[in-house]
Coordinates of C-alpha atoms and ligand atoms in Angstrom, one line a residue:
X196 CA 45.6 81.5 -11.6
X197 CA 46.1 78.3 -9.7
X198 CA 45.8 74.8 -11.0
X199 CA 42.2 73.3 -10.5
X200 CA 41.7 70.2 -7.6
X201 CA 39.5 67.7 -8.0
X202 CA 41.4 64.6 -7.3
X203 CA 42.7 63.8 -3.8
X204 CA 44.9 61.6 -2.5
X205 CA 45.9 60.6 1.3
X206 CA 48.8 58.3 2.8
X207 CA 47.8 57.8 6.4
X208 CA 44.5 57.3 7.3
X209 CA 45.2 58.5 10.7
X210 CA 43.0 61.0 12.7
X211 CA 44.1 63.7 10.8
X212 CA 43.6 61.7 7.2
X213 CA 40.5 60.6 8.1
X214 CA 39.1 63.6 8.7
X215 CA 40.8 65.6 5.5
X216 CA 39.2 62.5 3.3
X217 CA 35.7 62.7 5.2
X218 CA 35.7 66.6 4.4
X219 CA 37.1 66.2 1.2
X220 CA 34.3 63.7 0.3
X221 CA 31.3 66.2 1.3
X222 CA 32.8 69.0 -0.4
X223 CA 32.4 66.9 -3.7
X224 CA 36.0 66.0 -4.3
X225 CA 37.2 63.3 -5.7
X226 CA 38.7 61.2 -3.3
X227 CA 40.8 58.7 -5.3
X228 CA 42.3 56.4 -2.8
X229 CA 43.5 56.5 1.0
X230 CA 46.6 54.7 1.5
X231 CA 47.4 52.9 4.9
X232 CA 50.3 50.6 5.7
X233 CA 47.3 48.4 7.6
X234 CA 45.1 47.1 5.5
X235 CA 41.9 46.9 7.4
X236 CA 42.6 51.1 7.7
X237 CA 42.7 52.1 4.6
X238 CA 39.2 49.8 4.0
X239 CA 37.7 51.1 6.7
X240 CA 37.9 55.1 5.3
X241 CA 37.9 54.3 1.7
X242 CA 34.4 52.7 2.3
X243 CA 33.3 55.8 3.8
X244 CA 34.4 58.1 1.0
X245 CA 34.6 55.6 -1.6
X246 CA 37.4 55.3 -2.5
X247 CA 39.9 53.3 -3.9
X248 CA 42.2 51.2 -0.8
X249 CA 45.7 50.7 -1.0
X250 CA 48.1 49.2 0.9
X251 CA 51.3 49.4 -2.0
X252 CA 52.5 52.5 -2.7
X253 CA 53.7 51.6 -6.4
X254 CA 50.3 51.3 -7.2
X255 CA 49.5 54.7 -6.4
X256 CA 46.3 56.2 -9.2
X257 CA 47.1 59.9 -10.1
X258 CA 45.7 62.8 -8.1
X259 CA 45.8 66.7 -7.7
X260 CA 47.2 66.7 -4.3
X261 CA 48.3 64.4 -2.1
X262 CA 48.5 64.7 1.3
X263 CA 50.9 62.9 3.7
X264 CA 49.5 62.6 7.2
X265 CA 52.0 60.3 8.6
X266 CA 53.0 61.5 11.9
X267 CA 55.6 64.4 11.6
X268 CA 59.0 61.6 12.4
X269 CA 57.8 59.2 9.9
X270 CA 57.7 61.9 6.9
X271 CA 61.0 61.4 5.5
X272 CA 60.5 58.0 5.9
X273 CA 57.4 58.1 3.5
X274 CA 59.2 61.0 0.8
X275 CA 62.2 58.7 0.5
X276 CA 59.4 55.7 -0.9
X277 CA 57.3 58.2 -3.2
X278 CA 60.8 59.5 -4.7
X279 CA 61.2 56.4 -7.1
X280 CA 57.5 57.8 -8.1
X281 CA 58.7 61.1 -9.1
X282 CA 58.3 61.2 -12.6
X283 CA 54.4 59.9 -12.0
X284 CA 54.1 62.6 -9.4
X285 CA 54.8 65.5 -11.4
X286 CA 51.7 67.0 -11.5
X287 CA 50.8 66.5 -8.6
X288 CA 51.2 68.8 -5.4
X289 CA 52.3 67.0 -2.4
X290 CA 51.3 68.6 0.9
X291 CA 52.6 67.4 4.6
X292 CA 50.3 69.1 7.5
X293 CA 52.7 69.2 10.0
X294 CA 53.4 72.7 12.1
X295 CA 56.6 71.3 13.1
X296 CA 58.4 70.2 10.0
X297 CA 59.7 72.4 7.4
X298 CA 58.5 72.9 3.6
X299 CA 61.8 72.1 2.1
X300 CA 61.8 68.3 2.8
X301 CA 59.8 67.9 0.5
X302 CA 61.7 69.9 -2.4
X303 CA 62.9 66.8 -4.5
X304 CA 59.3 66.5 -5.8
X305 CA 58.2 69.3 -8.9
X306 CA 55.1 70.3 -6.7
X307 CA 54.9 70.4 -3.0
X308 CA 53.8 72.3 0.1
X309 CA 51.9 72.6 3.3
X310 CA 48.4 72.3 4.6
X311 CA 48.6 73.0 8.2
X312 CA 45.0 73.0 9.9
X313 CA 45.7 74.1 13.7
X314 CA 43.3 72.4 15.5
X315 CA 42.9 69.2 17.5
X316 CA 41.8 66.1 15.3
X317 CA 40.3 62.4 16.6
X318 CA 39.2 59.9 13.9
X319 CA 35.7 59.7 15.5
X320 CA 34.4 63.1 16.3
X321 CA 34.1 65.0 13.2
X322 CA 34.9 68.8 13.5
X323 CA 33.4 72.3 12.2
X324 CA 36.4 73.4 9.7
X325 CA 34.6 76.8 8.8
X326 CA 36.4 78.3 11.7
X327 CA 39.7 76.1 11.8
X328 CA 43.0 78.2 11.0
X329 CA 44.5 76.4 8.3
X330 CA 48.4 77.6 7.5
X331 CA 49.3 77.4 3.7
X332 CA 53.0 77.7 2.0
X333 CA 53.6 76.6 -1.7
X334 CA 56.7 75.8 -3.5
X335 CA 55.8 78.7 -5.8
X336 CA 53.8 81.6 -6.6
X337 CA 51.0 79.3 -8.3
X338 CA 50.9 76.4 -5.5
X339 CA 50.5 78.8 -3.0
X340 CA 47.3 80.3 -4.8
X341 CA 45.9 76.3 -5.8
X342 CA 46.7 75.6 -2.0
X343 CA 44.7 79.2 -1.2
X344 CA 41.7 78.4 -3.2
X345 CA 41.6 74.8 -2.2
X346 CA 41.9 75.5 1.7
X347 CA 38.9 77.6 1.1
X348 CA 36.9 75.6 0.9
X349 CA 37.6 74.1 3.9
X350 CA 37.5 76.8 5.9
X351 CA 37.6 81.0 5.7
X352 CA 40.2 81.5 8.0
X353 CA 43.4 80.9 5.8
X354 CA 46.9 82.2 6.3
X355 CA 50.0 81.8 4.3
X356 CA 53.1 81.2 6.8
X357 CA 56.5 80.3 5.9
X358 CA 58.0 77.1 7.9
X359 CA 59.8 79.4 10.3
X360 CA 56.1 81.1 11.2
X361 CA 54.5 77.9 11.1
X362 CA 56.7 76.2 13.4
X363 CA 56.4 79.1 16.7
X364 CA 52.7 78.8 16.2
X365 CA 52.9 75.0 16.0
X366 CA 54.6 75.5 19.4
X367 CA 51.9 78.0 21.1
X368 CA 49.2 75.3 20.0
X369 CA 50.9 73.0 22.0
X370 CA 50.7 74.9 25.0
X371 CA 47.1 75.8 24.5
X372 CA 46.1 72.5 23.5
X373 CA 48.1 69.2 24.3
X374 CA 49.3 70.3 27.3
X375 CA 45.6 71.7 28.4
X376 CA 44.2 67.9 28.3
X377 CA 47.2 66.4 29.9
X378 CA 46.6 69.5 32.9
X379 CA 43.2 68.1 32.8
X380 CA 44.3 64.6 33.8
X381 CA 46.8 66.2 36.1
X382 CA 43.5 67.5 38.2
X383 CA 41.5 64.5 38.4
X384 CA 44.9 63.1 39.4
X385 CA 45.4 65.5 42.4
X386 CA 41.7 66.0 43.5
X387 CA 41.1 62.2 43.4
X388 CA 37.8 63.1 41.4
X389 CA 36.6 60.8 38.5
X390 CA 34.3 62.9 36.7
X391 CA 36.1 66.0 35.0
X392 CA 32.6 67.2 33.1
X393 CA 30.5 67.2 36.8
X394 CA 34.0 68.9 38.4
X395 CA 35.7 70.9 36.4
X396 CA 33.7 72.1 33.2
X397 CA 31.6 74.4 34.0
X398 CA 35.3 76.4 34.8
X399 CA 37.4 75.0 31.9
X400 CA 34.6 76.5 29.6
X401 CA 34.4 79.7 31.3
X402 CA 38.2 80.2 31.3
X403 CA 38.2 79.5 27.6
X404 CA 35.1 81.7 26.4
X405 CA 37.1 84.9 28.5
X406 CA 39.9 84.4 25.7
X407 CA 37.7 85.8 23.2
X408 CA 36.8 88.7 24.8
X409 CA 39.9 89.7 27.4
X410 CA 43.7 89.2 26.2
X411 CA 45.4 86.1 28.3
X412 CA 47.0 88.5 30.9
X413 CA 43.6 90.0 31.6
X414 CA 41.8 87.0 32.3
X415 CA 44.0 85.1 35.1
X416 CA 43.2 84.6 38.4
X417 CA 44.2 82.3 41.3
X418 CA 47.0 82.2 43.7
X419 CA 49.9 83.5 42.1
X420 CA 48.2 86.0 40.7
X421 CA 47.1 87.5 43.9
X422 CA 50.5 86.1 45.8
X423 CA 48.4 83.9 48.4
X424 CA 51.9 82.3 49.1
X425 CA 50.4 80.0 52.0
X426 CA 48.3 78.6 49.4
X427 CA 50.5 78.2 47.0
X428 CA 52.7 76.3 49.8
X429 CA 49.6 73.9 50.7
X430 CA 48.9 72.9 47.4
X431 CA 52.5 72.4 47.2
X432 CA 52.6 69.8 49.8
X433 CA 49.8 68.5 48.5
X434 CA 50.8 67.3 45.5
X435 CA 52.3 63.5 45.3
X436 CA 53.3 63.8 41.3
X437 CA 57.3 65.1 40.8
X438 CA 56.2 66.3 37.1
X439 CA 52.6 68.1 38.2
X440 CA 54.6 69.4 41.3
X441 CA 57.4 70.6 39.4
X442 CA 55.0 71.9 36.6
X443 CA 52.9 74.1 39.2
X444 CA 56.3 75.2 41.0
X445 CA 57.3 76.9 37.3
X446 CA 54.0 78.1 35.9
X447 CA 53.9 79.8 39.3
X448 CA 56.8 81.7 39.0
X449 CA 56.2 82.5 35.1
X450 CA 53.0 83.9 36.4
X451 CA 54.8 85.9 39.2
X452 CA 57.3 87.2 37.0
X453 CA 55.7 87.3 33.6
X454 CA 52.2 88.8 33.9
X455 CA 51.8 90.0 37.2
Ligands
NAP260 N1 45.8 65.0 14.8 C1 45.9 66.3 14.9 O1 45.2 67.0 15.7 C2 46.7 67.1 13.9 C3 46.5 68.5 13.7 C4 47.3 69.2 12.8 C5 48.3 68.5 12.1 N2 48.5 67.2 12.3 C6 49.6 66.6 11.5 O2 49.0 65.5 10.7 C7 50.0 64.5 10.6 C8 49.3 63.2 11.0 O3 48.9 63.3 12.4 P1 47.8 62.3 13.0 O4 47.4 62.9 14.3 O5 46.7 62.1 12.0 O6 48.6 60.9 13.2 P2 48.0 59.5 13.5 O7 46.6 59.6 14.0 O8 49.0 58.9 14.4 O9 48.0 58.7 12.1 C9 49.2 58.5 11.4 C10 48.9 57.7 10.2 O10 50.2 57.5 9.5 C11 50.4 56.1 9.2 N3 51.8 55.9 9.2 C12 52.7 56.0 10.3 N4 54.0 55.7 9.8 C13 53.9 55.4 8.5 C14 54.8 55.1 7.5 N5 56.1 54.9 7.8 N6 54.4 54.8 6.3 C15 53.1 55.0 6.0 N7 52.1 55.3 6.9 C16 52.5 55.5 8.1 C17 49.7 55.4 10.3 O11 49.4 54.1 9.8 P3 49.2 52.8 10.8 O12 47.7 52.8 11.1 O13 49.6 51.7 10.0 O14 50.0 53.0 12.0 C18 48.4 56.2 10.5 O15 47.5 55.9 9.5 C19 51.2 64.9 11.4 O16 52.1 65.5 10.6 C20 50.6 65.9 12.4 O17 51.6 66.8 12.9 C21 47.8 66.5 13.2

């Protein structure tokens, strides 16, 4: 049996902490207080959950859990000023949400582990969590279950994953995700085009919704796949960009060589 959350608090009102405090909120949590090192920030979100601003974190009101959604080099930083707070934190379970950085940073405190959602967050475009993956690991036996039952509400699509887990799948959603927008700048880039909804949408969409029918392999297309060699060469030449050029020039040959 876990312990029971009903208190919340988040450091970082960041995309990420804003939208774990907005969902929070309309799940009937208690959202004690968001914490940001800019005033103005932590105003902005606390009005819209209502909850208590803070800028100090020696002033920090008790809570359940707290999450840390700092970006993932800045975590350290932030465990090293709760530490003093220890003793005050002891009930509490402190979660980072980073796929990239291990569980065990945060082993000084008595409670701790990680809430991992793997999907893309923006402060202003609020997302459907009933679908998102969200990738668990407790300290203990009994964290692990409070993190469970508390991630389900959130969403029905939990896993628990251990840092080493967490961290190749952290890596994959990179690749799927980050590197997807930055492709889509590439292409306006190349095809001197402005508008990438009139251009290139209608394909994006339709090379995303064959993913959940067809595994990756089955799905591609395009010049590699089908060794059109003097196209490949064209586009080749075509392309001012050392980065995009060098990017095409290796996804190329992983195609060739990997899933042809
Ligand atoms: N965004 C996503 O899609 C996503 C998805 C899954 C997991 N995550 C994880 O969530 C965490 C936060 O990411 P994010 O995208 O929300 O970051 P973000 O939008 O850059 O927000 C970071 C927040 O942390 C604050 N901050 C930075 N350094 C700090 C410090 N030293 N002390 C206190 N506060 C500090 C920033 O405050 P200021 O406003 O003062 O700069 C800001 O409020 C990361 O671990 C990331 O890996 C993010």
């Amino acid at each position: 049996m876990g312990k029971i959350i009903e208190h919340i608090g988040i450091i970082g009102t960041g995309n990420l902490g804003t939208q774990i405090a907005i969902k929070a909120d309309e799940l009937n949590y208690e959202v004690q207080f968001v914490y940001n090192r800019t005033k103005d920030k932590a105003h902005e979100l606390a009005g819209l959950v209502d909850a208590k601003a803070l800028s100090i974190l020696e002033n920090l009101p008790s809570c359940d859990i707290l999450f840390l959604t700092v970006p993932d080099h800045q975590i350290s930083l932030v465990i090293q000023e709760l530490l003093p707070l220890k003793e005050k934190l002891k009930d509490t379970i402190i979660v980072h949400c980073s796929g990239a950085t291990p569980m065990n940073v945060l082993k000084d405190f008595e409670l701790y582990g990680v809430f991992y959602p793997l999907q893309t967050f923006t402060q202003n475009k609020t997302p459907d969590w009933s679908h998102i993956p969200i990738f668990l690991e407790g300290c203990n036996l009994e964290v692990t279950k409070t993190l469970e039952i508390f991630a389900g509400s959130f969403s029905n699509n939990i896993f628990v994953q251990n840092s080493e887990e967490r961290l190749k799948i952290h890596c994959g959603a990179v690749l799927v995700s980050n590197f997807v927008h930055a492709l889509a700048h590439a292409s306006l880039q190349i095809s001197e085009q402005q508008n990438f909804k009139q251009i290139y949408f209608p394909l994006i969409t339709e090379t995303v919704q064959k993913l959940q029918n067809f595994q990756p392999h089955e799905c591609i297309t395009g010049p590699a796949k089908r060794k059109d060699f003097t196209t490949i060469q064209k586009h080749l030449s075509l392309i001012q960009n050392s980065e995009i050029k060098k990017f095409y020039e290796i996804m190329t040959k992983y195609i060739q060589e990997n899933i042809i």
